mmCIF file of C-alpha atoms in Angstrom:
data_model
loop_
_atom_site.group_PDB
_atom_site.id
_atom_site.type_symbol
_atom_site.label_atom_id
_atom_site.label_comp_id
_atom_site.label_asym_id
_atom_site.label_seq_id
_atom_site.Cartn_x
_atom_site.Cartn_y
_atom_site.Cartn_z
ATOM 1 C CA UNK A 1 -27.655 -3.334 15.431
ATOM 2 C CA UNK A 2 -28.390 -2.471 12.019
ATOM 3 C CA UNK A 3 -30.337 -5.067 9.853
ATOM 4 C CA UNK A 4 -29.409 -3.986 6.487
ATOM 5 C CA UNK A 5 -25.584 -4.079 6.410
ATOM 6 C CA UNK A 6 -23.842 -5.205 3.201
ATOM 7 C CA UNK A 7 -20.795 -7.619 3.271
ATOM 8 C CA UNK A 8 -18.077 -6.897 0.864
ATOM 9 C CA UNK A 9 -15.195 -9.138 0.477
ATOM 10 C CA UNK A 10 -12.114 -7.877 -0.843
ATOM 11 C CA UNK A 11 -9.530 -11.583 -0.833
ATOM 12 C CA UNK A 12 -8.715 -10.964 -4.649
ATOM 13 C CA UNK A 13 -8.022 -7.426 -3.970
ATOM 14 C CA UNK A 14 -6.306 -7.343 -0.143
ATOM 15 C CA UNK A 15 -4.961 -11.147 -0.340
ATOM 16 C CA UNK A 16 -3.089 -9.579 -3.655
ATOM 17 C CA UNK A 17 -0.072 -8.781 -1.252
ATOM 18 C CA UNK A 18 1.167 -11.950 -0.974
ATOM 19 C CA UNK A 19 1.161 -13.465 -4.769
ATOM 20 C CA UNK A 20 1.372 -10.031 -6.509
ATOM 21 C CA UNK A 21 -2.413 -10.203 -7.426
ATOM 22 C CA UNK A 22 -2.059 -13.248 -9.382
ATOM 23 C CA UNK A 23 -4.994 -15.876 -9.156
ATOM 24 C CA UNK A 24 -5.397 -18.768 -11.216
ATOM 25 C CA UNK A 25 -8.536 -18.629 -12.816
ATOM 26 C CA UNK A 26 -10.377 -21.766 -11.439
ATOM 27 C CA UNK A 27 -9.641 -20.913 -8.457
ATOM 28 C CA UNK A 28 -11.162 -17.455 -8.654
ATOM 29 C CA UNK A 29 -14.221 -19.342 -10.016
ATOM 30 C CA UNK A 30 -14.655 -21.227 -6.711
ATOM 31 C CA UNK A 31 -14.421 -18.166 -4.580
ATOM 32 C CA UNK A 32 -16.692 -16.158 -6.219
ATOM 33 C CA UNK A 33 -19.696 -19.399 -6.719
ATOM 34 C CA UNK A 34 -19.061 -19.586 -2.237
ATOM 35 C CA UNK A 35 -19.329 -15.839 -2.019
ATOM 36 C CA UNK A 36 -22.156 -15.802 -4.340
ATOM 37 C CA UNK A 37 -24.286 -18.768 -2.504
ATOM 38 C CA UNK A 38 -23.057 -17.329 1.107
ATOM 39 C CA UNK A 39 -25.194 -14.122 0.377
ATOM 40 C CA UNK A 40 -22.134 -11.389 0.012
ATOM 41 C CA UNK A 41 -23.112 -9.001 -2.292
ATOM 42 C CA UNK A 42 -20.501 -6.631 -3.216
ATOM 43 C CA UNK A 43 -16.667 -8.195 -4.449
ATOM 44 C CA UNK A 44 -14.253 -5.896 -4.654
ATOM 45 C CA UNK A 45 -12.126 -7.975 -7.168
ATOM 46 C CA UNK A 46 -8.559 -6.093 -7.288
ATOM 47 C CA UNK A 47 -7.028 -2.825 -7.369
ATOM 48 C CA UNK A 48 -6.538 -0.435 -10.438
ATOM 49 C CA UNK A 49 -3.247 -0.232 -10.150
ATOM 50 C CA UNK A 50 -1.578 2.840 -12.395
ATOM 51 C CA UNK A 51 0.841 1.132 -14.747
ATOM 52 C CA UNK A 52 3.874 -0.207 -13.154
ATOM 53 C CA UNK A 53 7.259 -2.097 -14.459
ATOM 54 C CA UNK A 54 7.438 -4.918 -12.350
ATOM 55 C CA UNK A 55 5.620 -8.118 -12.790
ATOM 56 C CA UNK A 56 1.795 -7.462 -11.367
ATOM 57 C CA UNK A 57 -0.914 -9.772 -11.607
ATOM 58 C CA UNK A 58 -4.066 -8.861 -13.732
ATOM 59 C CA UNK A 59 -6.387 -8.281 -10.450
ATOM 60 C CA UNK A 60 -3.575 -5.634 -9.664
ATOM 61 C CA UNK A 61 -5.095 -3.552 -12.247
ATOM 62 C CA UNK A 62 -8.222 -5.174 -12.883
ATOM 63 C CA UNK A 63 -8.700 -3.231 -16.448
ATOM 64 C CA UNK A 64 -12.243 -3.613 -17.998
ATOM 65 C CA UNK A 65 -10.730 -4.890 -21.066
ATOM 66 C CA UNK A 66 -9.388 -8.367 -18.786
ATOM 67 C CA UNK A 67 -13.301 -8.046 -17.291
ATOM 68 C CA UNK A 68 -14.805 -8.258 -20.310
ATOM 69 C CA UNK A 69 -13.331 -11.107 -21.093
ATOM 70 C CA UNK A 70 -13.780 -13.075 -17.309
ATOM 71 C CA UNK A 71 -16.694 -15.244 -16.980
ATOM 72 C CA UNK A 72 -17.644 -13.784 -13.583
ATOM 73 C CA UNK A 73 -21.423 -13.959 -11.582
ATOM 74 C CA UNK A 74 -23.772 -11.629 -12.856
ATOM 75 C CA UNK A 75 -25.772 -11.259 -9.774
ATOM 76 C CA UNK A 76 -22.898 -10.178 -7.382
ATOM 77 C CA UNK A 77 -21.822 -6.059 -7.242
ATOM 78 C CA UNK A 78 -18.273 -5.571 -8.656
ATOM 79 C CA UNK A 79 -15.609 -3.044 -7.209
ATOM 80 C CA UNK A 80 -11.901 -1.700 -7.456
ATOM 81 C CA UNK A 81 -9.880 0.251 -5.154
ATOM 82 C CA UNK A 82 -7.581 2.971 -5.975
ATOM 83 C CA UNK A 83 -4.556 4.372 -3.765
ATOM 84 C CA UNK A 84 -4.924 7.885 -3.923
ATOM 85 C CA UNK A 85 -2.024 9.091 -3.402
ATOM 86 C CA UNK A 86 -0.494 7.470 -6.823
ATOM 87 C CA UNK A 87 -3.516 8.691 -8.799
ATOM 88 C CA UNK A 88 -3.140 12.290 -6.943
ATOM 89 C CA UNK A 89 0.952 12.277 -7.907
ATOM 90 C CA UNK A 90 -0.021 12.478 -11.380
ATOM 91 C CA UNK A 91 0.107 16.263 -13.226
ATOM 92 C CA UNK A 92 -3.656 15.631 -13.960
ATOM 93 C CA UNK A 93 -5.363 13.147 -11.599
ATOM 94 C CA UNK A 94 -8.838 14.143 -13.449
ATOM 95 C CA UNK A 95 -7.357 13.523 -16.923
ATOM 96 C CA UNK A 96 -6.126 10.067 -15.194
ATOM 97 C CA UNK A 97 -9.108 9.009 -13.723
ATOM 98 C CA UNK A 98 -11.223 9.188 -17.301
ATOM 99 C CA UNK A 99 -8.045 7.297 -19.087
ATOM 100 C CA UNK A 100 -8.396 4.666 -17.142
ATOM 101 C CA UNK A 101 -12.007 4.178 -16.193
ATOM 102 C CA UNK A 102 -14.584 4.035 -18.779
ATOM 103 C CA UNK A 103 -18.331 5.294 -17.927
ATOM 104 C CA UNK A 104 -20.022 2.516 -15.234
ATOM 105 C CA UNK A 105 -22.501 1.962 -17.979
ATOM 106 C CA UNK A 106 -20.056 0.264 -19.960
ATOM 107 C CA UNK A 107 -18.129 -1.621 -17.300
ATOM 108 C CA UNK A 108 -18.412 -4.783 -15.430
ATOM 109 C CA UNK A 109 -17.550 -2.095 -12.238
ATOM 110 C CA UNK A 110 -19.852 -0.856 -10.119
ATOM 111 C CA UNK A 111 -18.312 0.133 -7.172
ATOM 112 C CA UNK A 112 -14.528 1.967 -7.360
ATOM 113 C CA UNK A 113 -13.262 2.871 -3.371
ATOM 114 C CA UNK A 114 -10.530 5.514 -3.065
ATOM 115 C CA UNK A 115 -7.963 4.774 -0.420
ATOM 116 C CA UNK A 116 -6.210 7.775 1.728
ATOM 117 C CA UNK A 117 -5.193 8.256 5.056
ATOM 118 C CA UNK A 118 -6.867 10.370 7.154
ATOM 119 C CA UNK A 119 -4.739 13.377 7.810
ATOM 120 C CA UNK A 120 -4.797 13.680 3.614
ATOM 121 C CA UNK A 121 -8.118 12.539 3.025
ATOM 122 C CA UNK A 122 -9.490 16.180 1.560
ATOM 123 C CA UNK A 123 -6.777 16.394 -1.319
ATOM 124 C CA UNK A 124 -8.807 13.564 -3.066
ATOM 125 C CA UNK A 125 -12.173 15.563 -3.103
ATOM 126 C CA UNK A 126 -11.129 15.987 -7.231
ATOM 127 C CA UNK A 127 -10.978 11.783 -7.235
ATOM 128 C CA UNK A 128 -14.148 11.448 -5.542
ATOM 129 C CA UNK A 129 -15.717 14.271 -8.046
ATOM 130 C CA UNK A 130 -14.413 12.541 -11.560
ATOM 131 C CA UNK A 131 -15.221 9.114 -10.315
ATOM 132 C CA UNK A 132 -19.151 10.223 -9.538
ATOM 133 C CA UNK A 133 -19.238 11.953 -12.914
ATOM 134 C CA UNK A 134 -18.504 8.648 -14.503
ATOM 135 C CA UNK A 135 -21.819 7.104 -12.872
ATOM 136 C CA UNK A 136 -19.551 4.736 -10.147
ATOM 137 C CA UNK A 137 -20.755 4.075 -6.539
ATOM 138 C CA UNK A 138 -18.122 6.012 -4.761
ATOM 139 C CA UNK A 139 -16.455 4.496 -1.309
ATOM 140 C CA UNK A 140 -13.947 6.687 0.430
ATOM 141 C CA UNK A 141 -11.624 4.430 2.815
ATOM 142 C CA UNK A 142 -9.801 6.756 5.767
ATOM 143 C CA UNK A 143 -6.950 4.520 6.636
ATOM 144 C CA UNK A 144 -5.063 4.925 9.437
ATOM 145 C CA UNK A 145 -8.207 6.325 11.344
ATOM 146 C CA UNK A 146 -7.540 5.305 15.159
ATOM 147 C CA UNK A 147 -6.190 8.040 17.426
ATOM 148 C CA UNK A 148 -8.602 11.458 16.227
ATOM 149 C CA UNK A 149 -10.297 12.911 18.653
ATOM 150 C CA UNK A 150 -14.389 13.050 18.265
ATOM 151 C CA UNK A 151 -14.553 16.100 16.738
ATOM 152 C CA UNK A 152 -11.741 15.385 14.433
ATOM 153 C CA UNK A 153 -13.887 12.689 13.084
ATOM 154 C CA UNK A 154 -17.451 14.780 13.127
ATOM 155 C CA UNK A 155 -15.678 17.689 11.437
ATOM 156 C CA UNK A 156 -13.997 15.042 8.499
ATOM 157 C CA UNK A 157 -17.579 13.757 7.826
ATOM 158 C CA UNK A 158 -19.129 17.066 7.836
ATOM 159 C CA UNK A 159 -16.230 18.211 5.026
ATOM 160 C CA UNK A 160 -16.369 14.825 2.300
ATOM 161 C CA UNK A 161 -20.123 15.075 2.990
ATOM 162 C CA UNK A 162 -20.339 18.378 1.390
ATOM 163 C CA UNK A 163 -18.570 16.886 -1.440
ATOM 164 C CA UNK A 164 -21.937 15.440 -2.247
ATOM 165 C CA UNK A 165 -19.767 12.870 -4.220
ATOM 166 C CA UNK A 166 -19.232 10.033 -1.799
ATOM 167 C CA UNK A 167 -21.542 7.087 -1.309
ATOM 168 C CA UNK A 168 -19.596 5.351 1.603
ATOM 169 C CA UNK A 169 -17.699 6.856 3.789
ATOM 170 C CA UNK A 170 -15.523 3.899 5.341
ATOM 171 C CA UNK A 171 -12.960 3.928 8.371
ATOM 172 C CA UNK A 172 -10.216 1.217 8.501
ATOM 173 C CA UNK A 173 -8.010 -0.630 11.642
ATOM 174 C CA UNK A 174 -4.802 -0.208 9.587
ATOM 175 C CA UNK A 175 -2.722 -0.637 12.236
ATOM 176 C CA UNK A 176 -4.687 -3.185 14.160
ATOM 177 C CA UNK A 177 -4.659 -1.663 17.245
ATOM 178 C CA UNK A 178 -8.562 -0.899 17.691
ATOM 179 C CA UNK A 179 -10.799 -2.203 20.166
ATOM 180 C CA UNK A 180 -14.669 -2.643 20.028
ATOM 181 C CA UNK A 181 -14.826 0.674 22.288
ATOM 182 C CA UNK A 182 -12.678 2.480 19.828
ATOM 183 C CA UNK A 183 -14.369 1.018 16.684
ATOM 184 C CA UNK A 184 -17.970 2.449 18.125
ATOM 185 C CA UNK A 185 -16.439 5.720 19.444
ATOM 186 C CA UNK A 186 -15.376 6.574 15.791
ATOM 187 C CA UNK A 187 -18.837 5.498 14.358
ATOM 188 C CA UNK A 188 -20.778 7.683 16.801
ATOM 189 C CA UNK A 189 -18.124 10.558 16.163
ATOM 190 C CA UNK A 190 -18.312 10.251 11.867
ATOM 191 C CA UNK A 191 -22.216 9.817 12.198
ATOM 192 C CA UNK A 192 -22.590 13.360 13.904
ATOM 193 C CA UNK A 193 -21.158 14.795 10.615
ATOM 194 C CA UNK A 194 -21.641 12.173 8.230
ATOM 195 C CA UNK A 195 -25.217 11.273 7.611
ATOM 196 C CA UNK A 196 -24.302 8.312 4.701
ATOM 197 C CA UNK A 197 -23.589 4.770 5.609
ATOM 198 C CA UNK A 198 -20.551 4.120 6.521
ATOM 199 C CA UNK A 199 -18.306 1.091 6.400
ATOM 200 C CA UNK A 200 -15.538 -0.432 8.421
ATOM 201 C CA UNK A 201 -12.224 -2.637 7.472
ATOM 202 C CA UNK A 202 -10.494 -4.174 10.183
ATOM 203 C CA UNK A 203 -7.863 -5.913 10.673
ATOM 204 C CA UNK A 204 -6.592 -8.906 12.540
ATOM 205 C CA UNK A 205 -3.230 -8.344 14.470
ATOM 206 C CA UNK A 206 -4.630 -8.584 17.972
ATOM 207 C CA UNK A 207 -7.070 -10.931 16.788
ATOM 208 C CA UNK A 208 -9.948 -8.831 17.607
ATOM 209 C CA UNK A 209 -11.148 -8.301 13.934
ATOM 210 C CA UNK A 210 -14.565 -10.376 13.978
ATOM 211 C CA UNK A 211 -15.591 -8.180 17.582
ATOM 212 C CA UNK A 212 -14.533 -5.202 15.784
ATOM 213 C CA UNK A 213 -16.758 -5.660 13.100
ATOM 214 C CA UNK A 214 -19.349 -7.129 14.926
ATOM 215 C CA UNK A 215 -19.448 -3.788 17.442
ATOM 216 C CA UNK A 216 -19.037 -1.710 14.437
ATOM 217 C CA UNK A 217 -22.521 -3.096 12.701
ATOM 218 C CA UNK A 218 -24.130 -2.909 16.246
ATOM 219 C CA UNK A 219 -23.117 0.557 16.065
ATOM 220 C CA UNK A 220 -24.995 1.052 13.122
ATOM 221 C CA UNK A 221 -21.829 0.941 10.425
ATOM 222 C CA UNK A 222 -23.716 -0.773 7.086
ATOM 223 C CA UNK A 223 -20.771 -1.783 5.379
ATOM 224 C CA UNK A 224 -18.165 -4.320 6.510
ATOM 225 C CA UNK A 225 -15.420 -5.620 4.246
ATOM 226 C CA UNK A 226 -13.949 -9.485 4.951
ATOM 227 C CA UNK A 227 -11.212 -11.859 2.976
ATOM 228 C CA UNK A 228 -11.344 -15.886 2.810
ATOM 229 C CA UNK A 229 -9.825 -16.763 5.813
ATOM 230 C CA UNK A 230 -8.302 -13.837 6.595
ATOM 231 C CA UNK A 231 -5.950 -13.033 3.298
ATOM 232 C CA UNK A 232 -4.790 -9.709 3.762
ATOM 233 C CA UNK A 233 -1.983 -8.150 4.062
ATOM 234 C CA UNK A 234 0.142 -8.403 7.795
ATOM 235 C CA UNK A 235 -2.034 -10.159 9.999
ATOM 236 C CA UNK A 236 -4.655 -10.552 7.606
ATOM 237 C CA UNK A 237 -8.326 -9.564 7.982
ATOM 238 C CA UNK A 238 -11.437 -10.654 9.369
ATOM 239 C CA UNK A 239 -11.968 -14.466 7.950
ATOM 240 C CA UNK A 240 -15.175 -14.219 5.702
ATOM 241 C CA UNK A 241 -16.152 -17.629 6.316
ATOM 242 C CA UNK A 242 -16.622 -16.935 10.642
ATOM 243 C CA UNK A 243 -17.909 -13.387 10.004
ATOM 244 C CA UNK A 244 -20.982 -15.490 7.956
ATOM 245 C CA UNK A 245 -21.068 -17.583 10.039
ATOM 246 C CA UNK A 246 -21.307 -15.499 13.094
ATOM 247 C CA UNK A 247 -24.418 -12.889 11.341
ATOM 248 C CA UNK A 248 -26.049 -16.103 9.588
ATOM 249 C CA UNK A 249 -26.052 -17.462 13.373
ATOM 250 C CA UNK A 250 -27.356 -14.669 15.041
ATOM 251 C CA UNK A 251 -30.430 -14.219 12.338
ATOM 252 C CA UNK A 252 -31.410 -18.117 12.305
ATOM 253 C CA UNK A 253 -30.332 -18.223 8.294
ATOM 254 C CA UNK A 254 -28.872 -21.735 6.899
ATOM 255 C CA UNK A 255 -27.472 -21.311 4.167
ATOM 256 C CA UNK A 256 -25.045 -23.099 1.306
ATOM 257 C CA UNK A 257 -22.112 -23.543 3.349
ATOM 258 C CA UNK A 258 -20.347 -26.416 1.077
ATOM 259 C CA UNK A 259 -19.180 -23.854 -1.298
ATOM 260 C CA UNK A 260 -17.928 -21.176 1.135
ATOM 261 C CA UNK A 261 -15.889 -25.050 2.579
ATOM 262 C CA UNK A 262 -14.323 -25.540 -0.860
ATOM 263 C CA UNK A 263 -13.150 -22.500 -1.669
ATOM 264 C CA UNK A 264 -11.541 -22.144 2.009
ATOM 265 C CA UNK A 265 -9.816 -25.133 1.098
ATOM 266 C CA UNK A 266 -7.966 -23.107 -1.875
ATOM 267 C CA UNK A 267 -7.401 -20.218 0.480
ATOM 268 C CA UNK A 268 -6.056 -22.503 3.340
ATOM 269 C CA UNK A 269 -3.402 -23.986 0.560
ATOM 270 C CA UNK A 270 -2.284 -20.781 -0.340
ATOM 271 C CA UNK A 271 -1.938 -19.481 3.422
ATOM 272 C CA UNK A 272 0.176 -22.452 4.082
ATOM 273 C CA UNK A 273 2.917 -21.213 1.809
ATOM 274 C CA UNK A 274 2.271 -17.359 2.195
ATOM 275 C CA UNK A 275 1.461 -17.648 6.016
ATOM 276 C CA UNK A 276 -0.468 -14.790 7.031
ATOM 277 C CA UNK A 277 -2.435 -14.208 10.185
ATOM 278 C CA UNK A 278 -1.584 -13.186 13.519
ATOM 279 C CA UNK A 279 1.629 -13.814 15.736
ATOM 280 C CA UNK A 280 3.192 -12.305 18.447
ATOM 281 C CA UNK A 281 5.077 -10.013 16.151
ATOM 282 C CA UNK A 282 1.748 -8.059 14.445
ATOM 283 C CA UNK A 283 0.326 -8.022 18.582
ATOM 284 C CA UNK A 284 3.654 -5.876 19.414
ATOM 285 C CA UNK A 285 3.459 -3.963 16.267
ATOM 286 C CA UNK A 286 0.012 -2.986 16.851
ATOM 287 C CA UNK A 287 0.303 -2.063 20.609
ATOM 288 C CA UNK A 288 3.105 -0.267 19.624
ATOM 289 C CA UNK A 289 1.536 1.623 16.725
ATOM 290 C CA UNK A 290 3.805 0.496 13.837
ATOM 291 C CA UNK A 291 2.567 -0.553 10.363
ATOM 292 C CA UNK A 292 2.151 -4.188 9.708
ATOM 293 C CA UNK A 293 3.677 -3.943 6.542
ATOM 294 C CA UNK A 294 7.157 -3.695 8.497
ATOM 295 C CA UNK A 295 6.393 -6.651 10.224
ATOM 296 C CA UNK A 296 5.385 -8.907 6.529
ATOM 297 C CA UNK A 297 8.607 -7.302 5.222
ATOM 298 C CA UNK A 298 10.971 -9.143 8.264
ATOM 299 C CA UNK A 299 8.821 -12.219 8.009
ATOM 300 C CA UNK A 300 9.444 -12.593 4.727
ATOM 301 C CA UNK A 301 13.339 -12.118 4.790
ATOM 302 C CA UNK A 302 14.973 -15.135 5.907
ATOM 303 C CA UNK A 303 18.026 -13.391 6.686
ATOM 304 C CA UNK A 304 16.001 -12.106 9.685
ATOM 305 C CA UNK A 305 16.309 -14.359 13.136
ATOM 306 C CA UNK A 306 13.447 -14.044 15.595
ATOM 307 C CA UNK A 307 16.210 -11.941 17.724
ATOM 308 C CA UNK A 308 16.613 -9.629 15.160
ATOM 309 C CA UNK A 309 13.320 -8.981 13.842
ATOM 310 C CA UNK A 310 12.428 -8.432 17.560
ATOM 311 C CA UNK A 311 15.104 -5.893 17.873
ATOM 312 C CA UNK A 312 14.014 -4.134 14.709
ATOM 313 C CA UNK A 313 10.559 -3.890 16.183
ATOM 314 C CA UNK A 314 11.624 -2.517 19.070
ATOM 315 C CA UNK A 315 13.932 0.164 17.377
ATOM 316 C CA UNK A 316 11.002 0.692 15.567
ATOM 317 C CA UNK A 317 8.703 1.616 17.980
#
């Protein structure tokens, strides 16, 4: 097990699925004070969204401009994500990448992750490259990583290591559907061709999220991303506040837990009107390989009955 992992929670930025990215600003306050006294380091605090016509939230494009003018933690490491495929749809992704990111030096960022899925991973080498050049700690997130074979995986990290433009190179459950086996399988298969740290996001629709990222840092993975209890898109995530918990446990560390209490409190409000976590629905989706954004999308229609959402799934799958 690897002592010097980092913990990166990503609520503002994964939670964003269920209120369009829009967080009241006391309330984003009280998350980051618990994640601050709980010992995370890194917040990835929203996506930089390209822009869009419909109604988004500021923390769905996160702009330094609305950053310079948040009264946010100095001590804690800031981050976006990008989605590369709508950064790599544009005539000039390079061009795009420097319009919308200033140098790190001059940004409350730090961190900016790129988001792909595996079989297209290599067409954002020119994301990776612009981002670097702008001083940014670069995270690369495969999604939909389960299913490769070992040397699929060795010969992927041999490839973006070359790039010599990637800091993290990070693997993500985004189906749900790994277990701890898999989850160490894939970290022993990227580590014989990436020598980096790598980092792991699971996610909770079996409800084997907290094992999965507890084998994956026992497997040596450094970085592991969590949400407040679990806000995330479909199932959700691993809960932040039992994944502290857990490592804090297991190392004999006490530390201010009242905070991390309070601002669960918000997060619990908000799940009881949003409802996210796991139910018998994300389980079937994830044994039967589908995305859990189908699932969210029949939950959230009331037109759906339990019959019907169960025979979608199963025409589905």
């Amino acid at each position: 097990m690897t002592e010097n992992y980092t913990l990166l929670d990503c609520t503002l930025r994964d939670g964003g699925y269920y209120n369009n990215w829009d967080f009241e600003d006391q309330f984003v306050q009280r998350y980051l004070k618990a994640v601050e006294e709980v010992g995370i380091s890194v917040v990835e605090i929203g996506f930089r969204f390209l822009p869009k016509k419909q109604f988004f939230g500021p923390y769905a494009y996160t702009s330094d401009a609305f950053l310079d003018n948040l009264d946010i933690p100095k001590k804690l490491t800031y981050g976006v994500m990008i989605n590369a495929a709508e950064w790599l749809a544009c005539d000039d992704p390079s061009l795009m990448i420097k319009k919308f990111f200033r140098p790190s030096k001059d940004s409350k960022i730090s961190l900016v992750r790129i988001a792909i899925n595996f079989n297209r991973a290599l067409e954002a080498a020119v994301l990776s490259k612009e981002l670097k050049l702008l001083g940014y700690i670069v995270g690369f997130n495969l999604m939909q990583a389960h299913g490769k074979d070992d040397l699929e995986y060795e010969t992927m990290g041999k490839k973006i290591e070359a790039w010599e433009t990637v800091d993290v190179l990070y693997f993500a459950d985004s189906l749900g559907n790994m277990d701890p086996d898999e989850v160490r399988r894939i970290s022993k298969s990227l580590k014989m061709g990436w020598p980096g740290d790598l980092g792991i996001h699971t996610h909770n629709n079996k409800g084997l999220a907290l094992i999965n990222t507890l084998a994956a840092i026992d497997a040596g993975v450094a970085w592991c991303d969590s949400t407040m209890t679990g806000m995330g898109r479909g199932a959700g995530n691993v809960q932040t506040e039992n994944l502290v918990l857990e490592l804090d446990h297991q190392k004999g560390r006490q530390v201010a837990y009242q905070y991390l209490y309070e601002s669960v409190s918000d997060f619990d409000a908000l799940k009881a009107k949003h409802n996210w976590g796991t139910n018998v629905y994300y389980h079937y989706a994830a044994v039967k390989n589908i995305h859990p954004t189908y699932v969210q999308e029949l939950l959230s229609d009331n037109r759906y009955s339990p019959q019907k959402i169960s025979n979608a799934l199963n025409h589905l799958s």
